[in-house]
Tab-separated table of C-alpha atoms in Angstrom:
chain	number	residue	atom	x	y	z
Z	16	MET	CA	0.026	0.039	-0.089
Z	17	ILE	CA	2.331	2.245	0.941
Z	18	ALA	CA	5.275	0.945	-1.205
Z	19	GLU	CA	2.805	1.563	-4.193
Z	20	GLN	CA	2.096	5.312	-3.059
Z	21	VAL	CA	6.203	5.797	-2.595
Z	22	VAL	CA	6.238	4.547	-6.356
Z	23	GLU	CA	3.637	7.111	-7.511
Z	24	LEU	CA	5.418	9.853	-5.764
Z	25	ASN	CA	8.587	8.949	-7.596
Z	26	TYR	CA	6.376	8.859	-10.826
Z	27	ARG	CA	4.749	12.003	-10.073
Z	28	TYR	CA	7.983	14.151	-9.343
Z	29	ALA	CA	9.717	13.046	-12.419
Z	30	GLN	CA	6.408	13.799	-14.571
Z	31	CYS	CA	6.336	17.230	-12.963
Z	32	LEU	CA	9.920	17.810	-13.879
Z	33	ASP	CA	9.884	16.649	-17.275
Z	34	ASP	CA	6.891	17.999	-18.284
Z	35	ASN	CA	8.564	21.326	-17.377
Z	36	ARG	CA	6.015	22.166	-14.574
Z	37	LEU	CA	8.662	23.912	-12.165
Z	38	SER	CA	6.265	25.672	-10.003
Z	39	ASP	CA	4.692	22.581	-8.895
Z	40	TRP	CA	7.977	21.204	-7.804
Z	41	PRO	CA	8.178	22.517	-4.476
Z	42	GLY	CA	4.810	21.127	-3.714
Z	43	PHE	CA	6.734	17.699	-3.295
Z	44	PHE	CA	8.225	18.954	-0.381
Z	45	THR	CA	7.034	19.751	3.415
Z	46	GLU	CA	8.259	22.964	4.768
Z	47	ASP	CA	11.124	22.022	6.909
Z	48	CYS	CA	12.426	20.087	4.143
Z	49	ARG	CA	16.014	19.256	2.816
Z	50	TYR	CA	16.986	18.778	-0.838
Z	51	LEU	CA	20.702	18.046	-1.424
Z	52	ILE	CA	22.532	17.271	-4.700
Z	53	HIS	CA	25.958	15.579	-3.987
Z	54	PRO	CA	28.557	13.428	-5.956
Z	55	ARG	CA	28.827	9.794	-5.113
Z	56	GLU	CA	32.509	9.928	-3.935
Z	57	ASN	CA	31.616	12.679	-1.398
Z	58	PHE	CA	28.456	10.718	-0.105
Z	59	ASP	CA	30.508	7.409	0.064
Z	60	ALA	CA	33.459	9.011	2.092
Z	61	ARG	CA	30.669	10.878	4.666
Z	62	MET	CA	32.374	14.217	3.096
Z	63	GLU	CA	30.592	17.309	2.980
Z	64	GLY	CA	30.881	19.125	-0.525
Z	65	TYR	CA	27.458	19.638	-2.206
Z	66	TRP	CA	26.564	20.902	-5.592
Z	67	LEU	CA	22.959	21.870	-4.116
Z	68	TYR	CA	22.049	22.277	-0.626
Z	69	PHE	CA	18.369	23.782	-0.078
Z	70	GLU	CA	17.252	23.310	3.964
Z	71	ASN	CA	13.974	24.320	3.406
Z	72	LYS	CA	10.953	24.755	1.244
Z	73	ARG	CA	11.497	28.534	0.920
Z	74	MET	CA	14.832	27.894	-0.802
Z	75	LEU	CA	13.341	25.623	-3.394
Z	76	ARG	CA	10.877	28.213	-4.384
Z	77	ASP	CA	13.420	30.962	-4.327
Z	78	ARG	CA	15.412	28.616	-7.048
Z	79	VAL	CA	12.207	28.617	-9.213
Z	80	VAL	CA	11.785	31.972	-9.547
Z	81	SER	CA	15.060	32.514	-10.179
Z	82	LEU	CA	15.171	29.723	-12.638
Z	83	LEU	CA	12.137	30.914	-14.280
Z	84	GLU	CA	13.244	34.586	-14.469
Z	85	VAL	CA	16.754	34.229	-15.321
Z	86	ASN	CA	16.885	31.193	-17.562
Z	87	ILE	CA	17.603	32.490	-21.120
Z	88	TYR	CA	19.050	29.221	-22.307
Z	89	PRO	CA	16.563	27.312	-24.966
Z	90	ILE	CA	15.210	24.971	-22.975
Z	91	ARG	CA	16.313	21.347	-23.498
Z	92	ARG	CA	13.986	18.364	-22.880
Z	93	GLU	CA	14.507	16.237	-20.054
Z	94	ARG	CA	13.255	12.665	-19.169
Z	95	ARG	CA	13.425	11.013	-16.107
Z	96	PHE	CA	13.531	7.090	-15.719
Z	97	VAL	CA	13.017	5.705	-12.430
Z	98	SER	CA	13.798	2.365	-11.197
Z	99	ASN	CA	14.315	-0.001	-8.159
Z	100	VAL	CA	12.144	1.985	-5.774
Z	101	MET	CA	12.296	0.085	-2.680
Z	102	LEU	CA	11.373	0.819	0.769
Z	103	THR	CA	14.350	0.704	3.217
Z	104	GLY	CA	13.146	1.207	6.695
Z	105	ARG	CA	10.903	3.616	8.918
Z	106	ASP	CA	12.272	6.148	11.263
Z	107	GLY	CA	9.205	7.281	13.859
Z	108	ASP	CA	6.848	9.096	11.617
Z	109	THR	CA	9.117	8.959	8.603
Z	110	TRP	CA	9.789	6.213	5.344
Z	111	LEU	CA	13.047	5.641	4.463
Z	112	ALA	CA	13.151	4.501	0.637
Z	113	ARG	CA	15.631	4.471	-2.186
Z	114	ALA	CA	15.795	4.495	-6.220
Z	115	SER	CA	17.739	4.706	-9.192
Z	116	TYR	CA	17.292	7.644	-11.458
Z	117	MET	CA	18.606	8.323	-15.200
Z	118	LEU	CA	18.139	11.791	-16.586
Z	119	VAL	CA	18.324	12.002	-20.154
Z	120	HIS	CA	18.511	15.262	-21.970
Z	121	THR	CA	17.320	16.085	-25.649
Z	122	ASP	CA	19.303	18.861	-26.864
Z	123	ASN	CA	18.456	21.343	-29.435
Z	124	GLU	CA	19.445	19.059	-32.319
Z	125	GLY	CA	17.180	16.494	-31.154
Z	126	ARG	CA	20.133	14.321	-29.871
Z	127	SER	CA	19.208	12.273	-26.817
Z	128	SER	CA	21.931	11.210	-24.343
Z	129	ILE	CA	22.474	10.438	-20.630
Z	130	PHE	CA	23.117	13.564	-18.485
Z	131	SER	CA	22.791	12.115	-15.298
Z	132	VAL	CA	22.431	8.646	-13.237
Z	133	GLY	CA	22.225	8.055	-9.808
Z	134	GLU	CA	20.343	7.592	-6.793
Z	135	TYR	CA	17.402	9.151	-4.850
Z	136	ARG	CA	17.857	8.782	-0.860
Z	137	ASP	CA	14.423	9.834	0.634
Z	138	ARG	CA	12.803	10.392	3.923
Z	139	ILE	CA	8.991	10.514	3.370
Z	140	VAL	CA	6.058	11.302	5.610
Z	141	GLU	CA	2.272	11.720	5.232
Z	142	SER	CA	0.682	14.866	5.000
Z	143	GLY	CA	-3.088	15.654	4.736
Z	144	ASP	CA	-3.393	14.926	1.158
Z	145	GLY	CA	-0.358	12.407	0.378
Z	146	LEU	CA	3.256	11.841	1.040
Z	147	ARG	CA	5.835	14.692	0.867
Z	148	PHE	CA	9.358	14.521	0.651
Z	149	ARG	CA	11.038	15.747	4.103
Z	150	GLU	CA	14.544	14.654	2.614
Z	151	ARG	CA	15.598	14.051	-1.060
Z	152	GLN	CA	19.275	13.218	-1.447
Z	153	VAL	CA	20.488	13.320	-5.125
Z	154	ILE	CA	23.439	11.113	-5.324
Z	155	ALA	CA	24.703	11.351	-8.401
Z	156	ASP	CA	27.083	8.620	-10.241
Z	157	THR	CA	27.797	11.105	-13.010
Z	158	PHE	CA	30.159	14.210	-12.296
Z	159	LEU	CA	28.000	17.039	-13.299
Z	160	VAL	CA	29.633	20.435	-13.951
Z	161	PRO	CA	27.527	22.491	-11.435
Z	162	SER	CA	26.832	25.296	-14.051
Z	163	HIS	CA	24.790	22.868	-16.028
Z	164	LEU	CA	22.580	22.245	-12.806
Z	165	SER	CA	19.901	24.597	-13.798
Z	166	MET	CA	17.104	22.414	-13.169
Z	167	PRO	CA	16.312	19.795	-10.200
Z	168	ILE	CA	16.921	16.579	-10.348
X	3	MET	CA	-6.141	-3.017	-10.395
X	4	ILE	CA	-6.672	-1.520	-13.463
X	5	ALA	CA	-3.354	0.363	-12.797
X	6	GLU	CA	-1.364	-2.982	-12.881
X	7	GLN	CA	-3.249	-3.796	-16.058
X	8	VAL	CA	-2.013	-0.964	-17.657
X	9	VAL	CA	1.318	-1.446	-16.535
X	10	GLU	CA	1.030	-4.925	-17.722
X	11	LEU	CA	-0.136	-3.959	-21.000
X	12	ASN	CA	2.828	-1.740	-21.771
X	13	TYR	CA	5.072	-4.625	-20.670
X	14	ARG	CA	3.476	-7.207	-23.030
X	15	TYR	CA	3.830	-4.314	-25.871
X	16	ALA	CA	7.258	-3.938	-25.018
X	17	GLN	CA	8.159	-7.272	-25.086
X	18	CYS	CA	6.054	-8.045	-28.429
X	19	LEU	CA	8.434	-5.523	-30.370
X	20	ASP	CA	11.676	-6.375	-28.611
X	21	ASP	CA	11.026	-9.938	-29.420
X	22	ASN	CA	10.574	-9.143	-32.873
X	23	ARG	CA	6.823	-10.494	-32.889
X	24	LEU	CA	5.695	-7.712	-35.484
X	25	SER	CA	2.475	-9.701	-36.768
X	26	ASP	CA	1.343	-9.744	-33.122
X	27	TRP	CA	1.701	-5.921	-32.896
X	28	PRO	CA	-1.805	-4.857	-34.635
X	29	GLY	CA	-3.379	-7.322	-31.612
X	30	PHE	CA	-2.602	-4.492	-29.108
X	31	PHE	CA	-4.855	-2.188	-30.848
X	32	THR	CA	-8.590	-1.670	-31.045
X	33	GLU	CA	-10.461	-1.794	-35.134
X	34	ASP	CA	-11.091	1.883	-34.673
X	35	CYS	CA	-7.570	2.767	-33.096
X	36	ARG	CA	-5.207	5.462	-33.978
X	37	TYR	CA	-1.496	5.189	-33.811
X	38	LEU	CA	0.895	8.371	-34.358
X	39	ILE	CA	4.221	8.986	-33.813
X	40	HIS	CA	4.905	12.893	-33.974
X	41	PRO	CA	8.142	14.967	-32.432
X	42	ARG	CA	7.411	16.946	-29.286
X	43	GLU	CA	7.852	20.272	-30.706
X	44	ASN	CA	4.961	19.565	-32.753
X	45	PHE	CA	2.745	18.405	-29.993
X	46	ASP	CA	3.472	21.180	-27.827
X	47	ALA	CA	2.717	23.201	-30.222
X	48	ARG	CA	-0.309	21.674	-31.345
X	49	MET	CA	0.497	21.756	-34.905
X	50	GLU	CA	-0.141	18.763	-37.408
X	51	GLY	CA	3.153	17.257	-38.695
X	52	TYR	CA	3.303	13.420	-38.059
X	53	TRP	CA	6.361	11.134	-38.615
X	54	LEU	CA	3.325	8.341	-38.778
X	55	TYR	CA	-0.288	8.463	-39.151
X	56	PHE	CA	-2.262	5.329	-39.044
X	57	GLU	CA	-6.083	5.897	-38.600
X	58	ASN	CA	-7.425	1.845	-38.046
X	59	LYS	CA	-6.012	-1.372	-37.272
X	60	ARG	CA	-5.750	-2.326	-40.940
X	61	MET	CA	-3.209	0.488	-41.591
X	62	LEU	CA	-1.525	-1.495	-38.866
X	63	ARG	CA	-1.585	-4.621	-40.423
X	64	ASP	CA	-0.620	-3.542	-43.694
X	65	ARG	CA	2.410	-1.907	-42.245
X	66	VAL	CA	3.311	-5.028	-40.819
X	67	VAL	CA	3.032	-7.186	-44.183
X	68	SER	CA	5.464	-4.532	-46.052
X	69	LEU	CA	7.701	-4.633	-43.055
X	70	LEU	CA	7.835	-8.456	-43.310
X	71	GLU	CA	8.133	-8.348	-47.065
X	72	VAL	CA	10.144	-5.461	-48.095
X	73	ASN	CA	12.219	-5.063	-45.105
X	74	ILE	CA	16.005	-5.922	-46.366
X	75	TYR	CA	17.905	-4.422	-43.898
X	76	PRO	CA	19.738	-6.934	-41.368
X	77	ILE	CA	17.639	-6.981	-38.251
X	78	ARG	CA	19.284	-4.601	-35.079
X	79	ARG	CA	18.086	-5.608	-31.902
X	80	GLU	CA	15.776	-3.435	-30.314
X	81	ARG	CA	14.633	-3.132	-26.385
X	82	ARG	CA	12.197	-0.824	-24.721
X	83	PHE	CA	12.696	0.474	-21.299
X	84	VAL	CA	9.220	1.952	-20.007
X	85	SER	CA	8.888	3.753	-16.885
X	86	ASN	CA	6.397	6.371	-15.216
X	87	VAL	CA	3.223	4.556	-16.294
X	88	MET	CA	0.395	6.748	-14.878
X	89	LEU	CA	-3.301	6.928	-15.398
X	90	THR	CA	-4.454	10.216	-15.723
X	91	GLY	CA	-7.919	10.243	-16.232
X	92	ARG	CA	-11.114	8.694	-17.917
X	93	ASP	CA	-13.335	9.512	-20.687
X	94	GLY	CA	-16.602	7.875	-21.036
X	95	ASP	CA	-15.400	4.090	-21.218
X	96	THR	CA	-11.918	4.636	-22.298
X	97	TRP	CA	-8.882	5.047	-19.599
X	98	LEU	CA	-6.267	7.797	-20.272
X	99	ALA	CA	-2.622	6.859	-19.297
X	100	ARG	CA	0.876	8.230	-20.150
X	101	ALA	CA	4.137	6.280	-19.494
X	102	SER	CA	7.956	7.198	-20.644
X	103	TYR	CA	9.747	5.115	-23.015
X	104	MET	CA	13.572	4.852	-23.724
X	105	LEU	CA	14.058	2.606	-27.220
X	106	VAL	CA	17.624	1.272	-27.158
X	107	HIS	CA	18.902	0.050	-30.479
X	108	THR	CA	21.991	-2.701	-30.716
X	109	ASP	CA	23.901	-2.727	-34.103
X	110	ASN	CA	25.209	-4.957	-36.027
X	111	GLU	CA	28.830	-4.602	-34.514
X	112	GLY	CA	26.938	-5.221	-31.113
X	113	ARG	CA	27.301	-1.540	-29.805
X	114	SER	CA	24.085	-0.530	-27.922
X	115	SER	CA	22.553	3.478	-27.793
X	116	ILE	CA	19.582	5.212	-27.133
X	117	PHE	CA	17.277	5.340	-30.197
X	118	SER	CA	14.576	7.433	-29.151
X	119	VAL	CA	13.538	8.340	-25.942
X	120	GLY	CA	9.880	10.234	-25.153
X	121	GLU	CA	6.553	9.373	-23.868
X	122	TYR	CA	3.347	7.677	-24.849
X	123	ARG	CA	-0.134	9.015	-24.664
X	124	ASP	CA	-2.970	6.504	-24.377
X	125	ARG	CA	-6.548	5.897	-24.718
X	126	ILE	CA	-7.372	2.463	-23.477
X	127	VAL	CA	-10.697	0.277	-23.673
X	128	GLU	CA	-11.444	-3.123	-22.402
X	129	SER	CA	-12.176	-6.035	-24.346
X	130	GLY	CA	-13.529	-9.375	-23.789
X	131	ASP	CA	-9.874	-10.538	-23.358
X	132	GLY	CA	-7.973	-7.552	-21.838
X	133	LEU	CA	-7.091	-4.030	-22.539
X	134	ARG	CA	-6.210	-2.603	-26.129
X	135	PHE	CA	-4.966	0.847	-27.386
X	136	ARG	CA	-7.793	2.671	-29.077
X	137	GLU	CA	-5.137	5.549	-29.595
X	138	ARG	CA	-1.382	5.382	-28.814
X	139	GLN	CA	0.536	8.374	-29.296
X	140	VAL	CA	3.924	8.632	-29.530
X	141	ILE	CA	5.455	11.772	-28.788
X	142	ALA	CA	9.117	11.606	-29.354
X	143	ASP	CA	11.801	13.972	-27.558
X	144	THR	CA	14.807	12.630	-29.793
X	145	PHE	CA	14.639	13.914	-33.680
X	146	LEU	CA	14.071	10.674	-35.655
X	147	VAL	CA	14.979	10.423	-39.409
X	148	PRO	CA	11.808	9.254	-40.569
X	149	SER	CA	13.379	6.644	-43.116
X	150	HIS	CA	14.702	4.601	-39.925
X	151	LEU	CA	11.116	4.518	-38.938
X	152	SER	CA	11.119	0.939	-40.025
X	153	MET	CA	9.783	-0.465	-36.501
X	154	PRO	CA	6.869	0.797	-34.470
X	155	ILE	CA	7.873	2.177	-31.296
S	25	MET	CA	1.420	-11.475	-5.059
S	26	ILE	CA	3.843	-13.674	-6.622
S	27	ALA	CA	4.417	-10.853	-9.340
S	28	GLU	CA	5.180	-8.362	-6.961
S	29	GLN	CA	7.693	-10.650	-5.142
S	30	VAL	CA	9.632	-11.347	-8.299
S	31	VAL	CA	9.521	-7.472	-8.994
S	32	GLU	CA	11.014	-7.077	-5.878
S	33	LEU	CA	13.782	-9.993	-6.066
S	34	ASN	CA	14.916	-8.140	-9.322
S	35	TYR	CA	15.094	-4.842	-7.573
S	36	ARG	CA	17.272	-6.272	-4.286
S	37	TYR	CA	19.504	-8.123	-6.577
S	38	ALA	CA	20.274	-4.888	-8.438
S	39	GLN	CA	20.496	-2.942	-5.224
S	40	CYS	CA	22.984	-5.383	-4.014
S	41	LEU	CA	25.164	-5.115	-7.002
S	42	ASP	CA	24.830	-1.542	-7.438
S	43	ASP	CA	25.909	-1.082	-3.827
S	44	ASN	CA	29.109	-3.229	-4.737
S	45	ARG	CA	27.896	-5.682	-1.932
S	46	LEU	CA	29.788	-8.503	-4.160
S	47	SER	CA	29.532	-10.777	-0.905
S	48	ASP	CA	25.713	-10.838	-0.836
S	49	TRP	CA	25.403	-11.813	-4.584
S	50	PRO	CA	25.466	-15.688	-4.270
S	51	GLY	CA	22.520	-15.359	-1.572
S	52	PHE	CA	20.235	-14.585	-4.301
S	53	PHE	CA	20.603	-18.026	-5.668
S	54	THR	CA	19.980	-21.857	-4.808
S	55	GLU	CA	22.663	-24.169	-4.201
S	56	ASP	CA	21.962	-26.199	-7.540
S	57	CYS	CA	21.595	-23.061	-9.326
S	58	ARG	CA	22.831	-22.159	-12.930
S	59	TYR	CA	24.164	-18.895	-13.602
S	60	LEU	CA	24.751	-17.946	-17.252
S	61	ILE	CA	25.972	-15.074	-19.745
S	62	HIS	CA	25.680	-15.416	-23.042
S	63	PRO	CA	25.283	-13.222	-26.359
S	64	ARG	CA	21.930	-13.127	-27.867
S	65	GLU	CA	23.126	-14.640	-31.354
S	66	ASN	CA	24.053	-17.681	-29.309
S	67	PHE	CA	20.641	-17.667	-27.872
S	68	ASP	CA	18.213	-17.183	-30.779
S	69	ALA	CA	20.614	-19.703	-32.675
S	70	ARG	CA	20.369	-22.254	-29.565
S	71	MET	CA	24.054	-22.546	-29.561
S	72	GLU	CA	26.239	-23.050	-26.964
S	73	GLY	CA	29.142	-20.370	-26.666
S	74	TYR	CA	28.586	-18.618	-23.137
S	75	TRP	CA	31.126	-15.636	-21.700
S	76	LEU	CA	30.195	-17.127	-18.418
S	77	TYR	CA	28.575	-20.355	-17.269
S	78	PHE	CA	28.627	-21.309	-13.630
S	79	GLU	CA	26.471	-24.383	-12.524
S	80	ASN	CA	26.308	-24.568	-9.001
S	81	LYS	CA	26.274	-21.720	-6.024
S	82	ARG	CA	29.990	-22.728	-5.143
S	83	MET	CA	31.142	-21.174	-8.230
S	84	LEU	CA	29.663	-18.236	-7.832
S	85	ARG	CA	31.035	-18.200	-4.347
S	86	ASP	CA	34.516	-18.532	-6.116
S	87	ARG	CA	34.182	-16.012	-8.367
S	88	VAL	CA	33.326	-13.559	-5.863
S	89	VAL	CA	36.286	-14.538	-3.800
S	90	SER	CA	38.702	-13.962	-6.800
S	91	LEU	CA	36.870	-10.627	-7.808
S	92	LEU	CA	37.429	-9.465	-4.221
S	93	GLU	CA	40.958	-10.890	-4.026
S	94	VAL	CA	42.760	-10.187	-7.422
S	95	ASN	CA	40.521	-6.939	-9.033
S	96	ILE	CA	43.275	-4.388	-8.856
S	97	TYR	CA	41.137	-1.974	-11.303
S	98	PRO	CA	39.705	1.120	-9.969
S	99	ILE	CA	35.910	0.557	-9.068
S	100	ARG	CA	33.685	1.764	-11.473
S	101	ARG	CA	30.300	2.637	-10.749
S	102	GLU	CA	27.521	0.345	-11.830
S	103	ARG	CA	23.527	1.176	-11.958
S	104	ARG	CA	21.142	-1.457	-13.212
S	105	PHE	CA	17.735	-0.113	-14.313
S	106	VAL	CA	15.394	-3.272	-14.878
S	107	SER	CA	12.136	-2.839	-16.551
S	108	ASN	CA	9.363	-4.820	-18.101
S	109	VAL	CA	9.275	-7.528	-15.342
S	110	MET	CA	6.833	-10.480	-16.070
S	111	LEU	CA	6.058	-13.743	-15.216
S	112	THR	CA	5.844	-15.859	-18.083
S	113	GLY	CA	4.872	-19.554	-16.586
S	114	ARG	CA	5.439	-22.014	-14.128
S	115	ASP	CA	7.118	-25.227	-14.354
S	116	GLY	CA	6.281	-27.662	-11.194
S	117	ASP	CA	7.616	-25.671	-8.228
S	118	THR	CA	9.315	-22.955	-10.270
S	119	TRP	CA	8.161	-19.882	-11.475
S	120	LEU	CA	9.459	-18.502	-15.257
S	121	ALA	CA	10.138	-14.704	-15.374
S	122	ARG	CA	11.370	-12.311	-18.114
S	123	ALA	CA	12.862	-9.077	-17.674
S	124	SER	CA	14.961	-6.360	-19.512
S	125	TYR	CA	17.923	-4.892	-17.981
S	126	MET	CA	20.276	-1.599	-18.587
S	127	LEU	CA	23.411	-1.485	-16.965
S	128	VAL	CA	25.356	1.652	-17.109
S	129	HIS	CA	29.137	2.304	-15.960
S	130	THR	CA	30.120	5.504	-14.876
S	131	ASP	CA	34.014	5.753	-15.403
S	132	ASN	CA	36.658	7.360	-13.383
S	133	GLU	CA	36.014	10.640	-15.186
S	134	GLY	CA	32.713	10.539	-14.028
S	135	ARG	CA	30.961	9.713	-17.511
S	136	SER	CA	28.135	7.445	-17.828
S	137	SER	CA	27.537	5.538	-20.542
S	138	ILE	CA	25.472	2.312	-21.394
S	139	PHE	CA	27.563	-0.754	-20.710
S	140	SER	CA	25.212	-3.246	-21.768
S	141	VAL	CA	21.748	-4.183	-22.045
S	142	GLY	CA	19.784	-7.213	-22.629
S	143	GLU	CA	17.313	-9.645	-21.018
S	144	TYR	CA	17.366	-11.978	-18.114
S	145	ARG	CA	15.223	-15.311	-18.372
S	146	ASP	CA	14.900	-16.551	-14.857
S	147	ARG	CA	13.752	-19.630	-13.242
S	148	ILE	CA	12.782	-18.753	-9.636
S	149	VAL	CA	11.632	-21.239	-6.479
S	150	GLU	CA	10.211	-20.243	-3.158
S	151	SER	CA	12.821	-21.262	-0.504
S	152	GLY	CA	12.053	-20.694	3.611
S	153	ASP	CA	13.187	-16.859	3.263
S	154	GLY	CA	12.193	-15.490	0.082
S	155	LEU	CA	12.468	-16.259	-3.793
S	156	ARG	CA	15.494	-17.456	-5.073
S	157	PHE	CA	16.948	-18.094	-8.618
S	158	ARG	CA	17.209	-21.359	-9.521
S	159	GLU	CA	18.641	-20.429	-12.953
S	160	ARG	CA	19.311	-16.742	-14.333
S	161	GLN	CA	20.477	-16.059	-17.708
S	162	VAL	CA	21.754	-13.455	-18.974
S	163	ILE	CA	21.025	-12.607	-22.775
S	164	ALA	CA	23.097	-9.758	-24.074
S	165	ASP	CA	22.033	-7.466	-27.059
S	166	THR	CA	25.503	-5.562	-26.336
S	167	PHE	CA	28.467	-7.781	-27.422
S	168	LEU	CA	30.671	-7.383	-24.487
S	169	VAL	CA	34.202	-7.882	-24.295
S	170	PRO	CA	34.447	-10.769	-22.254
S	171	SER	CA	37.566	-9.484	-20.459
S	172	HIS	CA	35.618	-6.597	-19.174
S	173	LEU	CA	33.205	-9.203	-17.135
S	174	SER	CA	34.612	-8.658	-13.964
S	175	MET	CA	31.303	-8.052	-12.284
S	176	PRO	CA	28.161	-10.220	-12.554
S	177	ILE	CA	25.263	-8.583	-14.498
């Protein structure tokens, strides 16, 4: 039951970003959320060093505003493939979950290629109207150039 | 219940084409079906301009016959990865659904690469023996060269 | 019910190898298991010619030991995407199942690319504590160079 809801949460999240509905993205998180992107090496070594570190929902909304205002680059098409969604535990009222993602970019010439693969590590809570991320860690196998990090993963 | 059946329909469809059982492909559709492939740009702009437009099952069967008869090219191996299968609504007796696909080609030297990524937008009905596509729209992020469109997606 | 367990078995298997927990890998198999990797061409032509052929669990354990001892190459990051998991039949106490896999490698420069795509054909049995593979055939669309086959797929 909860397992299916976590799969659906992952799918709706991917669809939201793939549809370029950026304004809806913060709605997947709780007010006191954390959203981080860091490279696998740092995560494995338990080292700090994040490409992105947002520690509440307001920072996510600010990011959306700045992306919508300043992004003068042509929009590339993004598509997220999510696999291996698994519940891995429970910590009080919080579900722990993992999933693998592959983010494919299609450039302006219409060529599609792997932009990033990696893992989601999530802390998920139930709100009045469905599940929310209290924390979403994006752990990227691929080394991304931070300047390319315009869109969330 | 219906959600699981829609996932299974997607998987059987992918498996049919991946197995190169082309003659079975029209069986996934109703008699009055539509099967279209168009580029994302046209879809987003609500413009006409299809790479493929079949408006009934007979046209699908004709396609299969011509592919089986005239295709002198060596068969490449295809594999379809389907993710984010979601029911999005209902219109009378018809289920609306979406999914993301990635079609990977392996060429004659054995190299595998992304051939096309994009989205399925489906209208699905229940027949006597399982679900059928009344409409399957393939909306490709990747710009395909139409002459490469020998096989359905 | 069993369908969901087979999906979960596939996901835990992928996660085990993606996490580089190689010692846990034989635990997914029965004592009298077979684990094979062969190219699609040989499988389709019903020809012998395997890249890897293990015919019991001891051979899997030996492989793990040798990989852990002798592998001096820097560890590349691996990630497995599993799709189209389907039960295809039953043979006595054994479930038959199929799935598509994509194995993505990330090299030491942090570049991610498709290493292998193909199919799993499985024979699965219930043990005291969950499902086990009595046989896992890896049928690779991609032609792999055998010397690269350090890790299981």
